[in-house]
Coordinates of C-alpha atoms in Angstrom, one line a residue:
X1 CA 9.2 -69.5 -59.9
X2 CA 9.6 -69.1 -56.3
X3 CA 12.9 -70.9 -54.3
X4 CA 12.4 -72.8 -51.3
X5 CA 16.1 -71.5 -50.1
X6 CA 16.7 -69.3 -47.7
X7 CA 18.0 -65.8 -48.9
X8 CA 22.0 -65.7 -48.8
X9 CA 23.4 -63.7 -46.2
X10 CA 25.6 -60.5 -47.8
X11 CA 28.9 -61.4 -47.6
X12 CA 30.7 -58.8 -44.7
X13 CA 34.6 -57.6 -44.7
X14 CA 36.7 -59.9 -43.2
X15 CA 38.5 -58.4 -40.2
X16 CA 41.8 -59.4 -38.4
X17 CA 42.4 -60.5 -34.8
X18 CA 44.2 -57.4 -34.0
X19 CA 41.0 -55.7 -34.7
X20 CA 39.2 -56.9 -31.6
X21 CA 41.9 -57.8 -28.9
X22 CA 41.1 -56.0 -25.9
X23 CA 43.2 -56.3 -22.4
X24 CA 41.5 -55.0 -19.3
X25 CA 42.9 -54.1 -15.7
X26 CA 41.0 -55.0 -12.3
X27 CA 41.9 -54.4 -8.6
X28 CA 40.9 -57.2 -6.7
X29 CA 39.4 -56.0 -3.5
X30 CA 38.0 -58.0 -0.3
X31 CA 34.6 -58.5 -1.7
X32 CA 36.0 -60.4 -4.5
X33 CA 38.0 -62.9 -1.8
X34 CA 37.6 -65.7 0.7
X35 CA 38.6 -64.5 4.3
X36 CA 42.2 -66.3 3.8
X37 CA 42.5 -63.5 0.5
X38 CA 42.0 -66.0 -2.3
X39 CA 40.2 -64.2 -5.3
X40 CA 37.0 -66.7 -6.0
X41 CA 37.4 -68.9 -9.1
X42 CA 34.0 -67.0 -10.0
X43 CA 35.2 -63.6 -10.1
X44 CA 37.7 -64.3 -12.3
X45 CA 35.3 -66.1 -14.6
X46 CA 33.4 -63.2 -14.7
X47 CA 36.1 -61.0 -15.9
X48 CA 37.0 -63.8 -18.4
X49 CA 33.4 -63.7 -19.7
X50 CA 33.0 -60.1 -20.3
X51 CA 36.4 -59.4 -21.8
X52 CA 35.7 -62.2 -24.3
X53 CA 32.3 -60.2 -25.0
X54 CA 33.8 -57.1 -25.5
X55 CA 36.1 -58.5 -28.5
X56 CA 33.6 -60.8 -30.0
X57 CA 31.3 -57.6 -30.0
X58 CA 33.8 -55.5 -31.5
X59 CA 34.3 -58.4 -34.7
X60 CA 31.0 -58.5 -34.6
X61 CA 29.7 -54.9 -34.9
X62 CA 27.1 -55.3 -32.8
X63 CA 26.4 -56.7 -29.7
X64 CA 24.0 -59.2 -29.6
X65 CA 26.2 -62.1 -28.9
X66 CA 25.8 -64.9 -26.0
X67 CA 28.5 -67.0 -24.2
X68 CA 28.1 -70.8 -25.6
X69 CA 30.8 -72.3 -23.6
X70 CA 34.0 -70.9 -21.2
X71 CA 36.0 -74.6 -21.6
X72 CA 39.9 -75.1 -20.6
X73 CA 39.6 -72.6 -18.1
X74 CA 42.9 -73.3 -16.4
X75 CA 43.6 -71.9 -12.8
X76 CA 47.8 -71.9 -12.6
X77 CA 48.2 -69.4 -9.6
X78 CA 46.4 -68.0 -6.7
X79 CA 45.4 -64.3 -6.8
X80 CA 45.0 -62.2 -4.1
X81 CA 43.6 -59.4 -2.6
X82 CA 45.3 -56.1 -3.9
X83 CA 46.1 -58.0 -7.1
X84 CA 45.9 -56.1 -10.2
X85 CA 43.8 -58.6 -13.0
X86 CA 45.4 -58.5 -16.2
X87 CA 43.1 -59.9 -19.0
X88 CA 44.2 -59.9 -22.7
X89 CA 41.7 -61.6 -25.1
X90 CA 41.9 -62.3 -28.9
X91 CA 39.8 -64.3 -31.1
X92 CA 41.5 -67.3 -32.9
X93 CA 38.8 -68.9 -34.9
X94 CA 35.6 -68.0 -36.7
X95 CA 32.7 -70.5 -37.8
X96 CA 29.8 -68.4 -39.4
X97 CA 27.8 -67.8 -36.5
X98 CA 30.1 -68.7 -33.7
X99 CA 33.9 -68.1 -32.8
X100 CA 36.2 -68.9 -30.4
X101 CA 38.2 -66.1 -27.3
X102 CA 41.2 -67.0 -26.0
X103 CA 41.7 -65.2 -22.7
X104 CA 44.3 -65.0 -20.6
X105 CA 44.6 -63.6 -17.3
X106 CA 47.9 -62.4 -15.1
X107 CA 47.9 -60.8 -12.0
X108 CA 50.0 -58.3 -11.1
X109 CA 51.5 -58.0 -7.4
X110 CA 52.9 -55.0 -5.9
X111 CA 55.3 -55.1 -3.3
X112 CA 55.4 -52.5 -0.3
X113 CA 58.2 -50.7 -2.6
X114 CA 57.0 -49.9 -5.5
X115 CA 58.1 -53.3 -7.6
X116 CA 55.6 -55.2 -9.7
X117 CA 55.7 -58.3 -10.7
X118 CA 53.3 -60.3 -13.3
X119 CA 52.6 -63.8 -13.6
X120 CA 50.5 -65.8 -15.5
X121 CA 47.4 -67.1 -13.9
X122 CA 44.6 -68.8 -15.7
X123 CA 43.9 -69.3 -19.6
X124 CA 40.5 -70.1 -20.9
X125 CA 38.4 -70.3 -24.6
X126 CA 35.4 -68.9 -24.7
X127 CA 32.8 -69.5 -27.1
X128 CA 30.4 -66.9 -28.4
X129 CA 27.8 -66.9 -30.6
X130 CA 26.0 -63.8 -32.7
X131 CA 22.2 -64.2 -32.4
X132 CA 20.2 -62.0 -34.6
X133 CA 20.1 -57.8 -34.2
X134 CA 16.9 -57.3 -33.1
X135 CA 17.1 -56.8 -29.5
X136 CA 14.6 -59.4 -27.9
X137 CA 13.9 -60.6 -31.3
X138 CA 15.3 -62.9 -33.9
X139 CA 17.1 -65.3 -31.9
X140 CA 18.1 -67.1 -34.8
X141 CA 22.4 -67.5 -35.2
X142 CA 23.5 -64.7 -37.1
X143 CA 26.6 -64.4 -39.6
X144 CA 30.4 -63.3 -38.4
X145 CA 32.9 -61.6 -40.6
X146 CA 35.4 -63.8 -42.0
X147 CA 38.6 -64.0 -39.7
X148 CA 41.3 -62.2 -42.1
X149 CA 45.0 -64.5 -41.1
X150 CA 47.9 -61.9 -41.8
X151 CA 50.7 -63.5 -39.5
X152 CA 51.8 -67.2 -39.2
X153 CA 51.0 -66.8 -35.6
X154 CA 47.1 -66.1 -36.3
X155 CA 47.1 -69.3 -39.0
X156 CA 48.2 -71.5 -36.3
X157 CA 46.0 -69.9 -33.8
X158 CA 43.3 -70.4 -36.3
X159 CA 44.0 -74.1 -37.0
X160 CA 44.4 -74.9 -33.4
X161 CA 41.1 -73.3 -32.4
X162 CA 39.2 -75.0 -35.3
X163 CA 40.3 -78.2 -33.8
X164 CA 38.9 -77.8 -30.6
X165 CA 35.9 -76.0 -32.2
X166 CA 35.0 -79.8 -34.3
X167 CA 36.1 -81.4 -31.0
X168 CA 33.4 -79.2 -28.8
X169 CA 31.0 -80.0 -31.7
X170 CA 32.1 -83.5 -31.7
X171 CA 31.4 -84.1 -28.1
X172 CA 28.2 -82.0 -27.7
X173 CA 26.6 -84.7 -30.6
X174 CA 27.5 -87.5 -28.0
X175 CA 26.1 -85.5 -25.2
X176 CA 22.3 -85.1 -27.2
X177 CA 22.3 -88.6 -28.4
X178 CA 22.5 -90.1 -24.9
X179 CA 18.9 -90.6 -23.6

């Protein structure tokens, strides 16, 4: 008797958020500024995005993964040219084919003697989703480990980020029903 089901997917280890944070450095440099020596919004977007990929690669173990959204991207400060770009990135929540990046971004200014001084600058969440392995293939969703919680801190994270997770979903339902 054959079963109309689809196969279930093997179960994988969970894994922690510690697992995959990565932070990332980046000189800003003319090319990446206005003539007045304001970094472009863009530039910094882009950094956001591919730190965000690099973690949700590493708790994916492989790296077939896409950017779904980049939403509450918050611009506090300027940055400048001759800035150093400080990106940290962590992931807070895990559906089984998606998850959510928090990103956040300092820059780091260095005075003519020899003094630095960080502040924060912009904050995003990203949202990524695994796609199948095949490269060019299967571009079906594809199954996340399990988010392992060990502090308080990563259950509130977690909680908070499924929130906004149901709320994205939430308002992307709206957004298909209008016609």
């Amino acid at each position: 008797m054959s079963s109309s089901l689809p196969p279930e997917e093997p179960q994988q280890k969970p894994k922690s958020p510690r697992e995959s944070q990565a932070e990332t450095t980046v000189l800003m440099m003319p090319s990446d500024a206005n003539p007045m020596g304001n970094v472009f919004g863009g530039v910094i977007l882009k950094h956001v995005d591919l730190i965000a990929g690099i973690v949700a690669r590493r708790h994916a173990g492989h790296g077939n993964l896409v950017t779904a959204s980049i939403d509450r991207m918050t611009f506090l400060r300027p940055v400048f040219i001759g800035n150093a770009l400080v990106l940290s990135a962590r992931i807070n929540y895990v559906r089984r084919s998606s998850m959510e990046v928090e990103v956040t971004v300092d820059s780091e200014d260095f005075d003519g003697e020899g003094d630095k001084k960080r502040v924060r600058t912009a904050t995003a969440f990203v949202t990524m989703v695994a796609l199948g392995r095949e490269k060019g293939g299967d571009k079906k969703s594809a199954a996340l480990p399990p988010l392992l919680l060990e502090t308080d801190d990563d259950r509130r994270r977690f909680a908070e980020g499924q929130r906004r997770m149901e709320a994205r979903l939430q308002e992307a339902g709206k957004k298909s029903s209008v016609s």
